[in-house]
């Protein structure tokens, strides 16, 4: 019996955008009781980009989308869905995808947001695969945009050193060769949601003077707990995705973990048993930019000429929810 070739989707263009303003660790030393040494040793972060007062998540995302479309040599008219992953939407509604739709003058194509914390970009790839392979869409514009500094409490040294702002986009279509998404694994555990959340401003705790006074409009995180779950689940997701692809750790050319903390990145590399030189990291330049971290890493690997055709990339993420996912991709 002839084995049917598995259909898959691939990236045909990519781009990213970070705001001009850079906040260094020495800038933070002047704002809270911290030090460059503490931040670098505990997180690996040296600097991060910060959106201006006028820039919302959709503004960064529109720019990233324009760059991805240009890279794919396509116009917005060639796209039939905009998918946007974020934890920092412009507004609760309309969706940030619709604000991006407006910015790109996208006619009447559908657009919606994915809320899956830092795992949102990988969830987006998995949703896109289903929509493209079942014939619903031909080309999808998937963007991960985040302005986490807008929900950061700049008086809380435990969280304000961690996050940055960025957006990154890819154009996806069906692959007609061996390249593209080979396997995926995605999970969630809602019982742990309160360990990393933005408590107020939704229907559970509507915004009020009191919520602002209590700082409930800022990101809240139990860092140590998140750390432990992240290491465990990212290891699980990477190994499971690799197994589903029928590949071994030796086949991996690059492991791209979500860039939350250099110690989580290194621990994930050790769990998957991939040598450090194959574990990609750029957290020193951007901090934790949530959904944008994996597509920026992909873009950098591509433009720095580090990827060759056939390379196996293992993407791995964990985020608020909790959510986690792994994807194996052949370049
Ligand atoms: N500067 C100096 N000291 C600090 C700072 C700081 N910025 N922050 C905390 N400390 C102190 C603490 O007060 C504590 O002091 P104490 O021992 O006197 O009480 C000490 O440093 C150790 O604090 P810990 O919280 O135990 O430090 P830890 O090594 O766990 O690092 C961190 C904290 C970096 C937050 C880590 O837990 C982490 O990275 N967690 C995961 C974060 C993450 O991955 N988030 C993911 C997703 S985000 C999203 O989805 C949007």
CSV table of C-alpha atoms and ligand atoms in Angstrom, one decimal:
chain,number,residue,atom,x,y,z
A,1,UNK,CA,0.0,0.0,0.0
A,2,UNK,CA,1.3,3.4,-0.9
A,3,UNK,CA,1.7,5.6,2.2
A,4,UNK,CA,-0.2,8.9,1.7
A,5,UNK,CA,2.1,11.9,2.1
A,6,UNK,CA,1.1,14.0,5.1
A,7,UNK,CA,-0.2,17.5,4.1
A,8,UNK,CA,1.3,20.3,6.0
A,9,UNK,CA,1.5,24.1,6.2
A,10,UNK,CA,4.5,26.3,6.0
A,11,UNK,CA,5.7,29.9,6.6
A,12,UNK,CA,6.1,31.9,3.4
A,13,UNK,CA,7.0,35.2,4.9
A,14,UNK,CA,7.8,36.7,8.3
A,15,UNK,CA,8.6,40.0,10.0
A,16,UNK,CA,8.8,41.7,13.3
A,17,UNK,CA,8.7,45.1,15.0
A,18,UNK,CA,10.0,46.4,18.3
A,19,UNK,CA,9.4,50.0,19.5
A,20,UNK,CA,12.4,52.3,19.4
A,21,UNK,CA,12.6,53.0,23.1
A,22,UNK,CA,15.0,50.7,25.0
A,23,UNK,CA,15.0,50.3,28.8
A,24,UNK,CA,18.2,48.9,30.1
A,25,UNK,CA,18.9,47.2,33.5
A,26,UNK,CA,20.7,50.3,34.6
A,27,UNK,CA,17.6,52.4,33.8
A,28,UNK,CA,15.6,50.0,36.1
A,29,UNK,CA,18.2,50.3,38.8
A,30,UNK,CA,17.0,54.0,39.1
A,31,UNK,CA,13.4,53.0,39.3
A,32,UNK,CA,13.3,50.0,41.8
A,33,UNK,CA,15.6,48.3,44.3
A,34,UNK,CA,17.3,46.0,41.8
A,35,UNK,CA,20.7,45.5,40.1
A,36,UNK,CA,21.9,44.6,36.6
A,37,UNK,CA,23.7,41.7,38.3
A,38,UNK,CA,20.5,40.3,39.8
A,39,UNK,CA,18.5,40.7,36.6
A,40,UNK,CA,21.1,39.1,34.4
A,41,UNK,CA,21.8,36.2,36.7
A,42,UNK,CA,18.2,35.4,37.5
A,43,UNK,CA,16.6,36.1,34.1
A,44,UNK,CA,19.3,36.6,31.4
A,45,UNK,CA,17.7,39.9,30.4
A,46,UNK,CA,19.9,43.0,29.7
A,47,UNK,CA,17.4,45.3,28.0
A,48,UNK,CA,13.9,45.4,26.6
A,49,UNK,CA,11.9,47.6,24.2
A,50,UNK,CA,9.0,49.7,25.5
A,51,UNK,CA,6.1,51.0,23.5
A,52,UNK,CA,5.4,54.8,23.6
A,53,UNK,CA,2.2,56.1,25.2
A,54,UNK,CA,0.6,56.3,21.8
A,55,UNK,CA,1.5,52.8,20.7
A,56,UNK,CA,-1.0,50.0,21.4
A,57,UNK,CA,-0.6,46.3,20.6
A,58,UNK,CA,-2.3,46.7,17.2
A,59,UNK,CA,0.2,49.4,16.2
A,60,UNK,CA,3.2,47.1,16.7
A,61,UNK,CA,1.3,44.3,15.1
A,62,UNK,CA,0.3,46.2,12.0
A,63,UNK,CA,4.0,47.0,11.4
A,64,UNK,CA,5.0,43.4,11.9
A,65,UNK,CA,2.2,42.3,9.5
A,66,UNK,CA,3.4,44.8,6.8
A,67,UNK,CA,6.9,43.4,7.0
A,68,UNK,CA,5.7,39.8,6.9
A,69,UNK,CA,3.6,40.5,3.8
A,70,UNK,CA,6.5,42.3,2.1
A,71,UNK,CA,8.8,39.3,2.9
A,72,UNK,CA,6.2,37.0,1.3
A,73,UNK,CA,5.8,39.4,-1.7
A,74,UNK,CA,2.1,39.5,-1.1
A,75,UNK,CA,-0.6,42.2,-0.4
A,76,UNK,CA,-3.3,42.1,2.3
A,77,UNK,CA,-5.7,41.3,-0.6
A,78,UNK,CA,-4.0,37.9,-0.9
A,79,UNK,CA,-4.8,36.9,2.7
A,80,UNK,CA,-8.1,35.4,3.8
A,81,UNK,CA,-7.8,35.4,7.6
A,82,UNK,CA,-6.1,37.5,10.2
A,83,UNK,CA,-5.3,35.7,13.5
A,84,UNK,CA,-3.8,37.6,16.4
A,85,UNK,CA,-2.4,36.2,19.6
A,86,UNK,CA,-2.1,38.5,22.6
A,87,UNK,CA,-2.5,38.8,26.3
A,88,UNK,CA,-2.5,42.7,26.0
A,89,UNK,CA,-5.3,43.5,23.6
A,90,UNK,CA,-6.0,47.2,22.6
A,91,UNK,CA,-9.5,46.8,24.0
A,92,UNK,CA,-11.5,43.9,25.5
A,93,UNK,CA,-13.6,44.3,22.4
A,94,UNK,CA,-13.4,44.8,19.5
A,95,UNK,CA,-10.6,42.2,19.1
A,96,UNK,CA,-7.1,43.5,18.5
A,97,UNK,CA,-7.2,41.4,15.3
A,98,UNK,CA,-10.0,43.7,14.1
A,99,UNK,CA,-7.9,46.8,15.0
A,100,UNK,CA,-5.1,45.3,12.9
A,101,UNK,CA,-7.6,44.5,10.1
A,102,UNK,CA,-8.5,48.3,10.1
A,103,UNK,CA,-4.9,49.3,10.1
A,104,UNK,CA,-4.1,47.0,7.1
A,105,UNK,CA,-7.3,48.0,5.2
A,106,UNK,CA,-8.2,44.3,5.0
A,107,UNK,CA,-11.5,44.5,3.2
A,108,UNK,CA,-14.0,42.0,4.8
A,109,UNK,CA,-11.8,39.0,5.6
A,110,UNK,CA,-12.4,37.5,9.0
A,111,UNK,CA,-10.2,38.3,12.0
A,112,UNK,CA,-10.1,37.2,15.6
A,113,UNK,CA,-7.9,37.0,18.7
A,114,UNK,CA,-6.4,34.0,20.4
A,115,UNK,CA,-5.9,34.3,24.1
A,116,UNK,CA,-3.5,31.7,25.3
A,117,UNK,CA,-0.8,33.7,27.1
A,118,UNK,CA,2.7,33.2,25.9
A,119,UNK,CA,1.7,30.0,24.0
A,120,UNK,CA,-0.6,32.0,21.7
A,121,UNK,CA,1.7,31.9,18.7
A,122,UNK,CA,1.9,28.1,18.8
A,123,UNK,CA,-1.8,27.8,19.3
A,124,UNK,CA,-2.2,30.0,16.3
A,125,UNK,CA,0.0,27.8,14.1
A,126,UNK,CA,-2.1,24.8,15.2
A,127,UNK,CA,-5.4,26.6,14.4
A,128,UNK,CA,-4.0,27.8,11.1
A,129,UNK,CA,-3.0,24.2,10.1
A,130,UNK,CA,-6.5,23.0,10.6
A,131,UNK,CA,-8.1,25.9,8.7
A,132,UNK,CA,-5.7,25.7,5.7
A,133,UNK,CA,-5.7,21.9,5.4
A,134,UNK,CA,-9.5,21.7,5.6
A,135,UNK,CA,-9.8,24.2,2.8
A,136,UNK,CA,-11.3,27.0,4.8
A,137,UNK,CA,-8.4,29.4,4.1
A,138,UNK,CA,-5.6,29.6,1.6
A,139,UNK,CA,-3.3,32.1,3.2
A,140,UNK,CA,-3.4,33.2,6.9
A,141,UNK,CA,-1.7,36.2,8.4
A,142,UNK,CA,-0.8,35.1,12.0
A,143,UNK,CA,0.6,37.7,14.3
A,144,UNK,CA,1.7,37.7,17.9
A,145,UNK,CA,1.6,41.2,19.4
A,146,UNK,CA,2.2,42.2,23.0
A,147,UNK,CA,2.6,45.4,25.0
A,148,UNK,CA,3.2,43.9,28.4
A,149,UNK,CA,4.8,47.1,29.7
A,150,UNK,CA,1.3,48.6,29.7
A,151,UNK,CA,0.1,46.2,32.4
A,152,UNK,CA,3.4,46.2,34.3
A,153,UNK,CA,3.5,47.6,37.9
A,154,UNK,CA,6.7,49.7,37.7
A,155,UNK,CA,6.9,49.7,41.5
A,156,UNK,CA,7.0,45.8,41.7
A,157,UNK,CA,10.6,44.7,41.2
A,158,UNK,CA,9.6,41.1,40.9
A,159,UNK,CA,7.8,41.6,37.6
A,160,UNK,CA,8.8,45.0,36.1
A,161,UNK,CA,12.3,43.7,35.1
A,162,UNK,CA,10.9,40.8,33.1
A,163,UNK,CA,8.8,42.1,30.2
A,164,UNK,CA,9.2,43.9,26.9
A,165,UNK,CA,7.0,44.9,24.0
A,166,UNK,CA,7.1,43.5,20.4
A,167,UNK,CA,5.1,42.0,17.6
A,168,UNK,CA,6.0,39.3,15.0
A,169,UNK,CA,4.0,38.0,12.1
A,170,UNK,CA,4.1,35.1,9.6
A,171,UNK,CA,2.2,34.4,6.4
A,172,UNK,CA,1.1,30.7,6.2
A,173,UNK,CA,-0.1,28.5,3.3
A,174,UNK,CA,-0.2,24.9,2.3
A,175,UNK,CA,3.3,23.4,1.7
A,176,UNK,CA,3.9,21.5,-1.6
A,177,UNK,CA,7.2,20.0,-0.6
A,178,UNK,CA,8.6,18.4,2.6
A,179,UNK,CA,9.0,21.6,4.5
A,180,UNK,CA,6.5,22.9,7.1
A,181,UNK,CA,4.8,21.9,10.3
A,182,UNK,CA,5.3,18.2,11.0
A,183,UNK,CA,3.6,17.7,14.4
A,184,UNK,CA,2.1,19.5,17.2
A,185,UNK,CA,1.0,19.0,20.9
A,186,UNK,CA,-1.1,21.5,22.8
A,187,UNK,CA,-2.5,21.4,26.3
A,188,UNK,CA,-4.0,23.6,29.1
A,189,UNK,CA,-4.7,23.5,32.8
A,190,UNK,CA,-7.3,26.1,33.9
A,191,UNK,CA,-7.0,25.2,37.5
A,192,UNK,CA,-3.7,27.1,37.8
A,193,UNK,CA,-4.9,30.3,36.1
A,194,UNK,CA,-4.6,32.5,39.2
A,195,UNK,CA,-0.8,32.0,39.4
A,196,UNK,CA,-0.4,34.4,36.4
A,197,UNK,CA,-3.2,36.7,35.6
A,198,UNK,CA,-4.5,40.3,35.2
A,199,UNK,CA,-7.3,40.2,37.8
A,200,UNK,CA,-9.4,43.3,37.1
A,201,UNK,CA,-11.1,44.9,34.2
A,202,UNK,CA,-13.1,41.8,33.1
A,203,UNK,CA,-16.5,40.5,34.2
A,204,UNK,CA,-15.1,38.8,37.3
A,205,UNK,CA,-13.8,42.0,38.8
A,206,UNK,CA,-15.0,45.0,36.8
A,207,UNK,CA,-12.7,48.0,36.8
A,208,UNK,CA,-13.3,50.5,39.6
A,209,UNK,CA,-11.5,53.1,41.6
A,210,UNK,CA,-10.9,50.3,44.2
A,211,UNK,CA,-9.3,47.9,41.7
A,212,UNK,CA,-7.0,50.7,40.5
A,213,UNK,CA,-6.1,51.6,44.2
A,214,UNK,CA,-5.3,47.9,44.8
A,215,UNK,CA,-3.2,47.6,41.6
A,216,UNK,CA,-5.5,44.8,40.3
A,217,UNK,CA,-5.1,46.3,36.7
A,218,UNK,CA,-1.5,45.1,36.7
A,219,UNK,CA,-0.1,41.7,35.8
A,220,UNK,CA,0.2,39.5,38.9
A,221,UNK,CA,2.5,36.5,39.1
A,222,UNK,CA,3.7,33.9,41.5
A,223,UNK,CA,7.1,33.8,39.9
A,224,UNK,CA,8.4,30.7,41.6
A,225,UNK,CA,5.3,28.6,40.9
A,226,UNK,CA,5.2,29.7,37.3
A,227,UNK,CA,8.8,28.8,36.9
A,228,UNK,CA,8.4,25.3,38.1
A,229,UNK,CA,5.4,24.6,36.0
A,230,UNK,CA,7.0,26.2,32.9
A,231,UNK,CA,10.1,23.9,33.2
A,232,UNK,CA,8.0,20.8,33.6
A,233,UNK,CA,5.4,21.5,30.9
A,234,UNK,CA,7.9,22.8,28.3
A,235,UNK,CA,9.9,19.6,28.7
A,236,UNK,CA,6.7,17.6,28.3
A,237,UNK,CA,5.5,19.5,25.2
A,238,UNK,CA,8.9,19.4,23.4
A,239,UNK,CA,9.3,15.6,24.0
A,240,UNK,CA,5.7,14.8,23.0
A,241,UNK,CA,5.9,16.9,19.8
A,242,UNK,CA,9.1,15.2,18.8
A,243,UNK,CA,7.6,11.8,19.5
A,244,UNK,CA,4.6,12.6,17.4
A,245,UNK,CA,6.9,13.6,14.5
A,246,UNK,CA,8.7,10.2,14.8
A,247,UNK,CA,11.9,12.1,15.4
A,248,UNK,CA,14.7,11.8,18.0
A,249,UNK,CA,16.5,14.5,20.0
A,250,UNK,CA,19.5,14.0,17.7
A,251,UNK,CA,17.4,15.1,14.8
A,252,UNK,CA,16.8,18.6,16.2
A,253,UNK,CA,18.8,21.4,14.6
A,254,UNK,CA,17.3,24.2,16.7
A,255,UNK,CA,15.2,24.2,19.9
A,256,UNK,CA,13.3,27.5,20.2
A,257,UNK,CA,11.8,27.7,23.7
A,258,UNK,CA,9.6,30.7,24.6
A,259,UNK,CA,11.9,33.3,26.0
A,260,UNK,CA,10.7,33.8,29.6
A,261,UNK,CA,13.8,33.4,31.6
A,262,UNK,CA,17.3,32.1,30.6
A,263,UNK,CA,17.1,29.5,33.4
A,264,UNK,CA,13.8,28.1,32.0
A,265,UNK,CA,15.4,28.1,28.5
A,266,UNK,CA,18.5,26.2,29.7
A,267,UNK,CA,16.4,23.8,31.8
A,268,UNK,CA,14.2,23.0,28.9
A,269,UNK,CA,17.3,22.3,26.8
A,270,UNK,CA,18.5,19.9,29.5
A,271,UNK,CA,15.1,18.1,29.8
A,272,UNK,CA,14.9,17.6,26.0
A,273,UNK,CA,18.6,16.7,26.1
A,274,UNK,CA,19.6,19.0,23.2
A,275,UNK,CA,23.1,20.5,23.4
A,276,UNK,CA,23.3,24.2,24.5
A,277,UNK,CA,24.5,25.4,21.1
A,278,UNK,CA,21.2,24.2,19.5
A,279,UNK,CA,19.1,26.0,22.0
A,280,UNK,CA,18.2,29.5,20.7
A,281,UNK,CA,18.1,32.5,23.0
A,282,UNK,CA,17.6,36.2,22.4
A,283,UNK,CA,16.1,37.1,25.8
A,284,UNK,CA,19.0,39.4,26.6
A,285,UNK,CA,17.8,41.8,23.9
A,286,UNK,CA,14.0,41.8,24.3
A,287,UNK,CA,13.1,40.4,27.7
A,288,UNK,CA,9.9,38.3,27.8
A,289,UNK,CA,7.8,39.5,24.8
A,290,UNK,CA,5.3,36.6,25.3
A,291,UNK,CA,3.7,35.6,22.0
A,292,UNK,CA,6.3,37.4,19.9
A,293,UNK,CA,9.3,35.6,21.3
A,294,UNK,CA,9.2,32.4,19.1
A,295,UNK,CA,8.4,34.2,15.7
A,296,UNK,CA,11.2,36.7,16.4
A,297,UNK,CA,13.7,33.9,17.1
A,298,UNK,CA,12.6,32.2,13.8
A,299,UNK,CA,13.0,35.4,11.9
A,300,UNK,CA,16.5,36.0,13.4
A,301,UNK,CA,17.6,32.4,12.6
A,302,UNK,CA,16.4,32.9,9.0
A,303,UNK,CA,17.9,36.3,8.4
A,304,UNK,CA,21.2,35.5,10.1
A,305,UNK,CA,21.6,32.6,7.6
A,306,UNK,CA,21.6,29.9,10.3
A,307,UNK,CA,18.8,27.8,8.8
A,308,UNK,CA,19.3,25.5,5.9
A,309,UNK,CA,16.6,23.6,4.0
A,310,UNK,CA,15.5,20.5,5.8
A,311,UNK,CA,16.6,21.7,9.3
A,312,UNK,CA,14.4,20.5,12.1
A,313,UNK,CA,13.1,23.2,14.4
A,314,UNK,CA,11.4,22.4,17.7
A,315,UNK,CA,9.3,25.2,19.1
A,316,UNK,CA,8.1,25.1,22.7
A,317,UNK,CA,6.0,27.4,24.8
A,318,UNK,CA,4.3,27.9,28.1
A,319,UNK,CA,2.0,30.7,29.3
A,320,UNK,CA,-0.9,32.1,31.3
A,321,UNK,CA,-3.9,29.8,31.5
A,322,UNK,CA,-1.8,27.7,32.0
A,323,UNK,CA,-1.2,26.7,28.4
A,324,UNK,CA,1.7,24.9,26.8
A,325,UNK,CA,2.5,23.5,23.3
A,326,UNK,CA,5.3,22.1,21.2
A,327,UNK,CA,5.6,22.1,17.4
A,328,UNK,CA,8.1,20.3,15.1
A,329,UNK,CA,8.8,22.2,11.9
A,330,UNK,CA,11.0,21.2,8.9
A,331,UNK,CA,12.6,24.3,7.3
B,1,LIG,N1,15.9,42.6,42.0
B,1,LIG,C1,16.5,42.3,43.1
B,1,LIG,N2,16.0,41.3,43.9
B,1,LIG,C2,14.8,40.8,43.6
B,1,LIG,C3,14.1,41.2,42.4
B,1,LIG,C4,14.7,42.2,41.6
B,1,LIG,N3,14.2,42.6,40.4
B,1,LIG,N4,13.0,40.5,42.3
B,1,LIG,C5,12.9,39.7,43.4
B,1,LIG,N5,14.0,39.9,44.1
B,1,LIG,C6,14.3,39.2,45.4
B,1,LIG,C7,13.2,38.7,46.1
B,1,LIG,O1,12.5,39.7,46.9
B,1,LIG,C8,13.8,37.6,47.0
B,1,LIG,O2,14.4,38.2,48.1
B,1,LIG,P1,14.3,37.5,49.5
B,1,LIG,O3,15.0,36.2,49.4
B,1,LIG,O4,15.0,38.5,50.4
B,1,LIG,O5,12.8,37.3,49.8
B,1,LIG,C9,14.9,37.1,46.1
B,1,LIG,O6,15.2,38.1,45.1
B,1,LIG,C10,14.6,35.8,45.4
B,1,LIG,O7,13.3,35.9,44.8
B,1,LIG,P2,12.6,34.8,44.0
B,1,LIG,O8,11.2,35.2,43.5
B,1,LIG,O9,12.8,33.5,44.7
B,1,LIG,O10,13.6,34.7,42.7
B,1,LIG,P3,13.6,33.7,41.5
B,1,LIG,O11,15.0,33.1,41.4
B,1,LIG,O12,12.4,32.7,41.6
B,1,LIG,O13,13.4,34.6,40.2
B,1,LIG,C11,11.7,35.2,38.7
B,1,LIG,C12,12.2,35.3,40.1
B,1,LIG,C13,12.8,35.8,37.7
B,1,LIG,C14,10.4,36.0,38.5
B,1,LIG,C15,11.4,33.7,38.3
B,1,LIG,O14,10.6,33.1,39.3
B,1,LIG,C16,10.8,33.6,37.0
B,1,LIG,O15,11.3,33.8,35.9
B,1,LIG,N6,9.5,33.0,37.0
B,1,LIG,C17,8.8,32.7,35.7
B,1,LIG,C18,8.3,33.9,35.0
B,1,LIG,C19,7.7,33.5,33.7
B,1,LIG,O16,8.2,32.6,33.1
B,1,LIG,N7,6.5,34.0,33.4
B,1,LIG,C20,6.0,33.4,32.2
B,1,LIG,C21,5.0,33.8,31.4
B,1,LIG,S1,4.5,35.5,31.3
B,1,LIG,C22,3.1,35.5,30.4
B,1,LIG,O17,2.5,34.5,30.0
B,1,LIG,C23,2.6,36.8,30.0
